[in-house]
PDB file of C-alpha atoms in Angstrom:
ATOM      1  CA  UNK A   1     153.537  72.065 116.702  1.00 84.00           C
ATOM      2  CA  UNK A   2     150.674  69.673 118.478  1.00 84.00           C
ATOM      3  CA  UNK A   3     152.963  69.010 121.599  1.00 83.00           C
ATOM      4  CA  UNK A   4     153.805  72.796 121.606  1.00 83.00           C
ATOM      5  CA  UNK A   5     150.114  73.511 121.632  1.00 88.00           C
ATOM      6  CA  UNK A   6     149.132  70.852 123.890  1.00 86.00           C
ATOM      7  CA  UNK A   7     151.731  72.616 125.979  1.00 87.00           C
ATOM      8  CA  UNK A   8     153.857  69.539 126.462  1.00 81.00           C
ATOM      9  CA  UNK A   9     157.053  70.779 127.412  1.00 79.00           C
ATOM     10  CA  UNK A  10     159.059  67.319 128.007  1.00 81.00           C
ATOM     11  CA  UNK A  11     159.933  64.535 126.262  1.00 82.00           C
ATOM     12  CA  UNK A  12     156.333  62.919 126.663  1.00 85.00           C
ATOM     13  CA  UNK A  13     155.127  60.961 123.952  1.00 87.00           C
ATOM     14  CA  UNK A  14     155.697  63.213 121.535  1.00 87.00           C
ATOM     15  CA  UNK A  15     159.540  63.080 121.858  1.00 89.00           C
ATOM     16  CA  UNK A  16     158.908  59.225 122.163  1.00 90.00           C
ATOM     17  CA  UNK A  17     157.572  59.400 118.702  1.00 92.00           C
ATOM     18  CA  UNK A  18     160.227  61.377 117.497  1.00 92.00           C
ATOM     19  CA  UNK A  19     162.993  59.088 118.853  1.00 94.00           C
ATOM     20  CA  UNK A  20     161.229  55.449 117.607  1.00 96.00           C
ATOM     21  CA  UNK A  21     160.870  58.173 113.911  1.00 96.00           C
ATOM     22  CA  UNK A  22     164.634  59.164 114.389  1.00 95.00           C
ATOM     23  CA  UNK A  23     165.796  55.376 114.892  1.00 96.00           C
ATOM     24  CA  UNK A  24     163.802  54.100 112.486  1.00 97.00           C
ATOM     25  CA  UNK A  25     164.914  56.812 109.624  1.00 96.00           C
ATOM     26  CA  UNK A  26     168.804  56.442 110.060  1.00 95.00           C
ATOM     27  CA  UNK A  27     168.146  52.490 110.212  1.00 94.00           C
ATOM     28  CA  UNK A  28     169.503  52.095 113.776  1.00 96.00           C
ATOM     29  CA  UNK A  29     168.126  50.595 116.930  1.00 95.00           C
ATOM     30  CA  UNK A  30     167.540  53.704 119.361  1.00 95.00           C
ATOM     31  CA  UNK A  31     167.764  57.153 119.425  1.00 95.00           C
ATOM     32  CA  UNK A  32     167.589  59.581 122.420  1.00 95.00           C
ATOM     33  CA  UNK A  33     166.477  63.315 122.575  1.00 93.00           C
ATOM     34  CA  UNK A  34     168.530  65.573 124.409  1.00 93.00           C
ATOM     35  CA  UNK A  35     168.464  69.530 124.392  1.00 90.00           C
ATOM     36  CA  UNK A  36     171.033  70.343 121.218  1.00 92.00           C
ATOM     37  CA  UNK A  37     173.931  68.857 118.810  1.00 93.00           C
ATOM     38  CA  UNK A  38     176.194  70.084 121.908  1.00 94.00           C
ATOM     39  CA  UNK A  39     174.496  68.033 124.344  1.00 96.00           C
ATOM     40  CA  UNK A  40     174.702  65.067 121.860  1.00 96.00           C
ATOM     41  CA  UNK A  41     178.133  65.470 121.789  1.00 97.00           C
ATOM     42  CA  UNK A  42     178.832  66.056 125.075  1.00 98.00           C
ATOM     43  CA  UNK A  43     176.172  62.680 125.896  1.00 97.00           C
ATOM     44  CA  UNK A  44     177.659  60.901 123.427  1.00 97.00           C
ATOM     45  CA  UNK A  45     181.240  61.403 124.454  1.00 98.00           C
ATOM     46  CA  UNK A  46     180.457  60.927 127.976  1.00 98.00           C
ATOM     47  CA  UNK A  47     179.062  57.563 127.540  1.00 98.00           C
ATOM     48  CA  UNK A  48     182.257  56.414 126.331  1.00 98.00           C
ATOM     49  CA  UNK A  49     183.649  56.613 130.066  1.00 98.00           C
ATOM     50  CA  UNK A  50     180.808  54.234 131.463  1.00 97.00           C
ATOM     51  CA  UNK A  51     182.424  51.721 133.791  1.00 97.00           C
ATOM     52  CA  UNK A  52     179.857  48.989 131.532  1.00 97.00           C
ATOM     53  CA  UNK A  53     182.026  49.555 129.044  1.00 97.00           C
ATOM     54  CA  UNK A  54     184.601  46.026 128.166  1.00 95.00           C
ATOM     55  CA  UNK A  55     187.356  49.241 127.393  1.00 95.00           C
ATOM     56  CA  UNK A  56     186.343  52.765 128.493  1.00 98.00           C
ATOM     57  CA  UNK A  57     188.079  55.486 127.575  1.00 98.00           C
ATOM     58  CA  UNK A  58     189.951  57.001 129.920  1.00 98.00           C
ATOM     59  CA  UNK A  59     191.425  60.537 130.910  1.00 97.00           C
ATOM     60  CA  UNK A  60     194.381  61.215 128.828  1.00 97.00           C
ATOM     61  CA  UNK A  61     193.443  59.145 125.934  1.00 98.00           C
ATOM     62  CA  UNK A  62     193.907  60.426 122.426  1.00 98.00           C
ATOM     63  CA  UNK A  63     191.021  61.295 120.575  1.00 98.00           C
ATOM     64  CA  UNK A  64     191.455  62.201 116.587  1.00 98.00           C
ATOM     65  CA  UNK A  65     189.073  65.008 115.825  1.00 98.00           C
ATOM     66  CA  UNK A  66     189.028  68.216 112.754  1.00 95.00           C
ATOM     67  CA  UNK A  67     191.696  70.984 112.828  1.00 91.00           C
ATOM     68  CA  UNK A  68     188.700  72.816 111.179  1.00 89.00           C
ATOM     69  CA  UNK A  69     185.274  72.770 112.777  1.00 85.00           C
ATOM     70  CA  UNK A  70     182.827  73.288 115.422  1.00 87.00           C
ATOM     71  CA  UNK A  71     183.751  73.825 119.448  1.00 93.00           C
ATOM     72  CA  UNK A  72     181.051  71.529 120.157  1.00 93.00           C
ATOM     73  CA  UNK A  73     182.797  68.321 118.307  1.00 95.00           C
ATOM     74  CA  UNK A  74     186.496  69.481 120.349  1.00 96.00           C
ATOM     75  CA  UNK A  75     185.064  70.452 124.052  1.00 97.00           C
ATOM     76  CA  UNK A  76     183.833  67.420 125.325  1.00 98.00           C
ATOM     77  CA  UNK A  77     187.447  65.634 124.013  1.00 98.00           C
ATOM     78  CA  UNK A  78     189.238  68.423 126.607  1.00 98.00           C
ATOM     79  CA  UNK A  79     185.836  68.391 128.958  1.00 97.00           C
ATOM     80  CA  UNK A  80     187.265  64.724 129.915  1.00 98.00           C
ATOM     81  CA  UNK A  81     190.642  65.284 130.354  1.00 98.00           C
ATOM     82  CA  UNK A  82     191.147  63.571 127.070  1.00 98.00           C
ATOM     83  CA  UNK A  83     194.218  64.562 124.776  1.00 98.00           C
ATOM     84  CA  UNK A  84     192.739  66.274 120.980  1.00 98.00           C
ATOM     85  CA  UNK A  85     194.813  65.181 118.050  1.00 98.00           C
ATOM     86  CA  UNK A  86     194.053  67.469 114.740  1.00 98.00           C
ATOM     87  CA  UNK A  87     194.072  66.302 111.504  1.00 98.00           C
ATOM     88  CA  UNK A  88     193.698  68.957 108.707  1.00 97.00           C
ATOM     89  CA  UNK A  89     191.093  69.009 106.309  1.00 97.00           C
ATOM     90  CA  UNK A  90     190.848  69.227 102.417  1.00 96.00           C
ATOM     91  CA  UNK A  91     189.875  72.863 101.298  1.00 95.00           C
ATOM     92  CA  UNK A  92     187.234  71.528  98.814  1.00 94.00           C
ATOM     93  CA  UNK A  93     185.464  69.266 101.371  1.00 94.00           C
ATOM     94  CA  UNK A  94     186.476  70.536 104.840  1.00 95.00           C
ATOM     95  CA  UNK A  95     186.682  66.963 106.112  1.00 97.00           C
ATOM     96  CA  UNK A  96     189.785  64.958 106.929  1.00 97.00           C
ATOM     97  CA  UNK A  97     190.877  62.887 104.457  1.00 97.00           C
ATOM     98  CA  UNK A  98     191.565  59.010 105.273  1.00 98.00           C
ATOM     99  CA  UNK A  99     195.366  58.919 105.485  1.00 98.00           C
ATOM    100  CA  UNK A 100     195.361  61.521 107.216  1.00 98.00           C
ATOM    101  CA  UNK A 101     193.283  60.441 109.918  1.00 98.00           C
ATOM    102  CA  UNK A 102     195.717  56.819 109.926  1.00 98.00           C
ATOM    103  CA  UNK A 103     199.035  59.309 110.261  1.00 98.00           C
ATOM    104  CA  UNK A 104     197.543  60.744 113.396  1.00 98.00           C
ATOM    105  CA  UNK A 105     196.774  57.269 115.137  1.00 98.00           C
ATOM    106  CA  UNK A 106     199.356  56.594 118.123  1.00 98.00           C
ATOM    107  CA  UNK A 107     199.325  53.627 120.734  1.00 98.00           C
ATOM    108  CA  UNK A 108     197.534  56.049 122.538  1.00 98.00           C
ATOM    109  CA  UNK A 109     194.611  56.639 120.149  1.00 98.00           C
ATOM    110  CA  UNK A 110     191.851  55.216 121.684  1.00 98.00           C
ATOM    111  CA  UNK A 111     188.594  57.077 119.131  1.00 98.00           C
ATOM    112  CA  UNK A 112     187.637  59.269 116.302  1.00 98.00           C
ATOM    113  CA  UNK A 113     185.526  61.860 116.746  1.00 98.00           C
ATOM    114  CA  UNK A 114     184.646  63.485 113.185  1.00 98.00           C
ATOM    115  CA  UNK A 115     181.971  65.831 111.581  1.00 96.00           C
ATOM    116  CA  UNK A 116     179.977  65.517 108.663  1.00 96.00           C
ATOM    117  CA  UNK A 117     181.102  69.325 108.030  1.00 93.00           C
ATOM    118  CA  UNK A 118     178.352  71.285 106.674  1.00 91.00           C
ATOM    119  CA  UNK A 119     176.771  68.032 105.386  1.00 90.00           C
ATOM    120  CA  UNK A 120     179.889  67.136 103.622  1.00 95.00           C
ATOM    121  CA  UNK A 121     179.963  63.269 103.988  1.00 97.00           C
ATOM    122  CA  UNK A 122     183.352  61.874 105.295  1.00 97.00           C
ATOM    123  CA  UNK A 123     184.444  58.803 103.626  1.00 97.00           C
ATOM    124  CA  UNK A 124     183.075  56.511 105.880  1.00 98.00           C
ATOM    125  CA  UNK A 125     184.618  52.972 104.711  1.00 98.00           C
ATOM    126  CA  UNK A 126     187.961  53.492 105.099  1.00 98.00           C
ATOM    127  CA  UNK A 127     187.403  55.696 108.794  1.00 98.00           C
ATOM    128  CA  UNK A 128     185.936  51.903 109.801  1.00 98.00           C
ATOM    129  CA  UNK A 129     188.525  49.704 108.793  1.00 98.00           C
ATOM    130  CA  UNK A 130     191.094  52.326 110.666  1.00 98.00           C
ATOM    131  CA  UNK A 131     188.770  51.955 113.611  1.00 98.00           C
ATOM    132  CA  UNK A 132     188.256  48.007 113.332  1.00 98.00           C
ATOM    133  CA  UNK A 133     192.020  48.119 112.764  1.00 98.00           C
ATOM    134  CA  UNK A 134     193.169  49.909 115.877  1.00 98.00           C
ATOM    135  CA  UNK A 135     190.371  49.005 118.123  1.00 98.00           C
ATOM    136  CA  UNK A 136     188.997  52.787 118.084  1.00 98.00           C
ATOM    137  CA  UNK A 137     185.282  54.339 118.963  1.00 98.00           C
ATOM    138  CA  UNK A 138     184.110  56.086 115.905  1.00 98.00           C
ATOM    139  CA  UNK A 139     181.725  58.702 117.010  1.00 98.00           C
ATOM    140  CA  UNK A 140     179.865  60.067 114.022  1.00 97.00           C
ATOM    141  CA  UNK A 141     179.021  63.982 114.271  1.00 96.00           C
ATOM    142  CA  UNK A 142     176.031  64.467 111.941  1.00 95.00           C
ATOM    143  CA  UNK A 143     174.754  67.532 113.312  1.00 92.00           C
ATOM    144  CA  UNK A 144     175.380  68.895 109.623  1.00 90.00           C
ATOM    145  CA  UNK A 145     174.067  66.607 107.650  1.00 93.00           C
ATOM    146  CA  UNK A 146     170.565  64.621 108.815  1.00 92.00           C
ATOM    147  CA  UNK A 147     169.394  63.206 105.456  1.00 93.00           C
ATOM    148  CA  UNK A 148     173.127  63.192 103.737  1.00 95.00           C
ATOM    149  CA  UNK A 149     173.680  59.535 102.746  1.00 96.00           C
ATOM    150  CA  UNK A 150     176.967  57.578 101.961  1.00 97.00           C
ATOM    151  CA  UNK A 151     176.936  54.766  99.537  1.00 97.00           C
ATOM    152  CA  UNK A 152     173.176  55.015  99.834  1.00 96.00           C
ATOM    153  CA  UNK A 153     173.060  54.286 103.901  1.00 97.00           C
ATOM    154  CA  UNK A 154     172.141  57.472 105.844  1.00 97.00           C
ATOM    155  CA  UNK A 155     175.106  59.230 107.906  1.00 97.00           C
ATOM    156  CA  UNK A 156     174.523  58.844 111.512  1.00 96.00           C
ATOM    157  CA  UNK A 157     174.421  54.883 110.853  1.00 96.00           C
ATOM    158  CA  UNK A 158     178.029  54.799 110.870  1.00 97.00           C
ATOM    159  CA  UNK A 159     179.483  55.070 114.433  1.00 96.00           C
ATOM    160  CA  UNK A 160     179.562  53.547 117.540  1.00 97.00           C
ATOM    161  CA  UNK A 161     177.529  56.610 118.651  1.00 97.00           C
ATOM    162  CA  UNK A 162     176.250  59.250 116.034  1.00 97.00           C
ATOM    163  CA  UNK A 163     174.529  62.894 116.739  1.00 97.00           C
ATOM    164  CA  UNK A 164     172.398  64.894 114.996  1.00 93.00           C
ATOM    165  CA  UNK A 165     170.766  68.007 115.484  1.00 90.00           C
ATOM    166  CA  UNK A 166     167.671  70.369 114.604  1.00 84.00           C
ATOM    167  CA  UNK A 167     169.533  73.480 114.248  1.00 75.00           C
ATOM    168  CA  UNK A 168     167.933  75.468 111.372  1.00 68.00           C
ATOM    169  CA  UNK A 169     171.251  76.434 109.507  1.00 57.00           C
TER     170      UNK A 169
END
């Protein structure tokens, strides 16, 4: 409310509070502010195709992602020319479950790109050993559940990248 009434519009230092505040709450080492959870996923994503990278991902790449979910977690997998693979979800949680997710892994499986569905926590522990495992990105949607917690570490601690988002809902 104090940036809005000092009229600052841009990051500024209020958004560099908020980012050190972010960071600091999920217990990793940076966080950056962009626009919405879209963005974030589309930023997050993105960065996965940096030339810096020891093995970027590349266009045509397999990316395991929800049957069931948001557009924003899916676009930026077809965005960059990667290939989606869907793994259904359990009715009662509306997250993948881990075997599932293994099944779907090819040679060609190069991340995993999963939601915390409507703060529904995805079991985490396994999801990392498949990603140790097969060498995969884990990027960690938590656009739907900033606060959750799994085995008493906050979600959005978990991935290689992690979003969050604002959103009221």
């Amino acid at each position: 409310v104090k940036a809005s009434l000092d009229f600052w519009l841009t990051l500024g230092p209020w958004g560099n509070r908020l980012e050190k505040g972010l960071a600091d709450f999920l217990g990793v080492p940076h966080a950056a502010l962009v626009n919405s959870g879209s963005s974030a996923n589309l930023v997050a994503f993105a960065s996965l195709f940096s030339p810096r990278l020891e093995r970027p991902l590349q266009k045509e790449d397999e990316v395991i992602t929800t049957a069931a979910g948001f557009p924003t977690t899916l676009n930026p997998i077809l965005q960059y020319g990667c290939t989606p693979v869907f793994v259904d979800v359990s009715l009662e949680t509306l997250l993948p479950k881990p075997e599932w997710i293994e099944a779907a892994i090819s040679p060609r499986t190069r991340a995993i790109f999963l939601p915390h569905t409507l703060g529904n926590v995805l079991d985490c522990d396994p999801i990392l050993e498949l990603c140790k495992k097969h060498n995969l990105y884990f990027i960690e949607d938590n656009c739907d559940a900033l606060d959750s917690e799994y085995k008493g570490k906050k979600t959005g601690s978990f991935g290689d990248l992690s979003t969050l988002s604002m959103y009221p809902p």
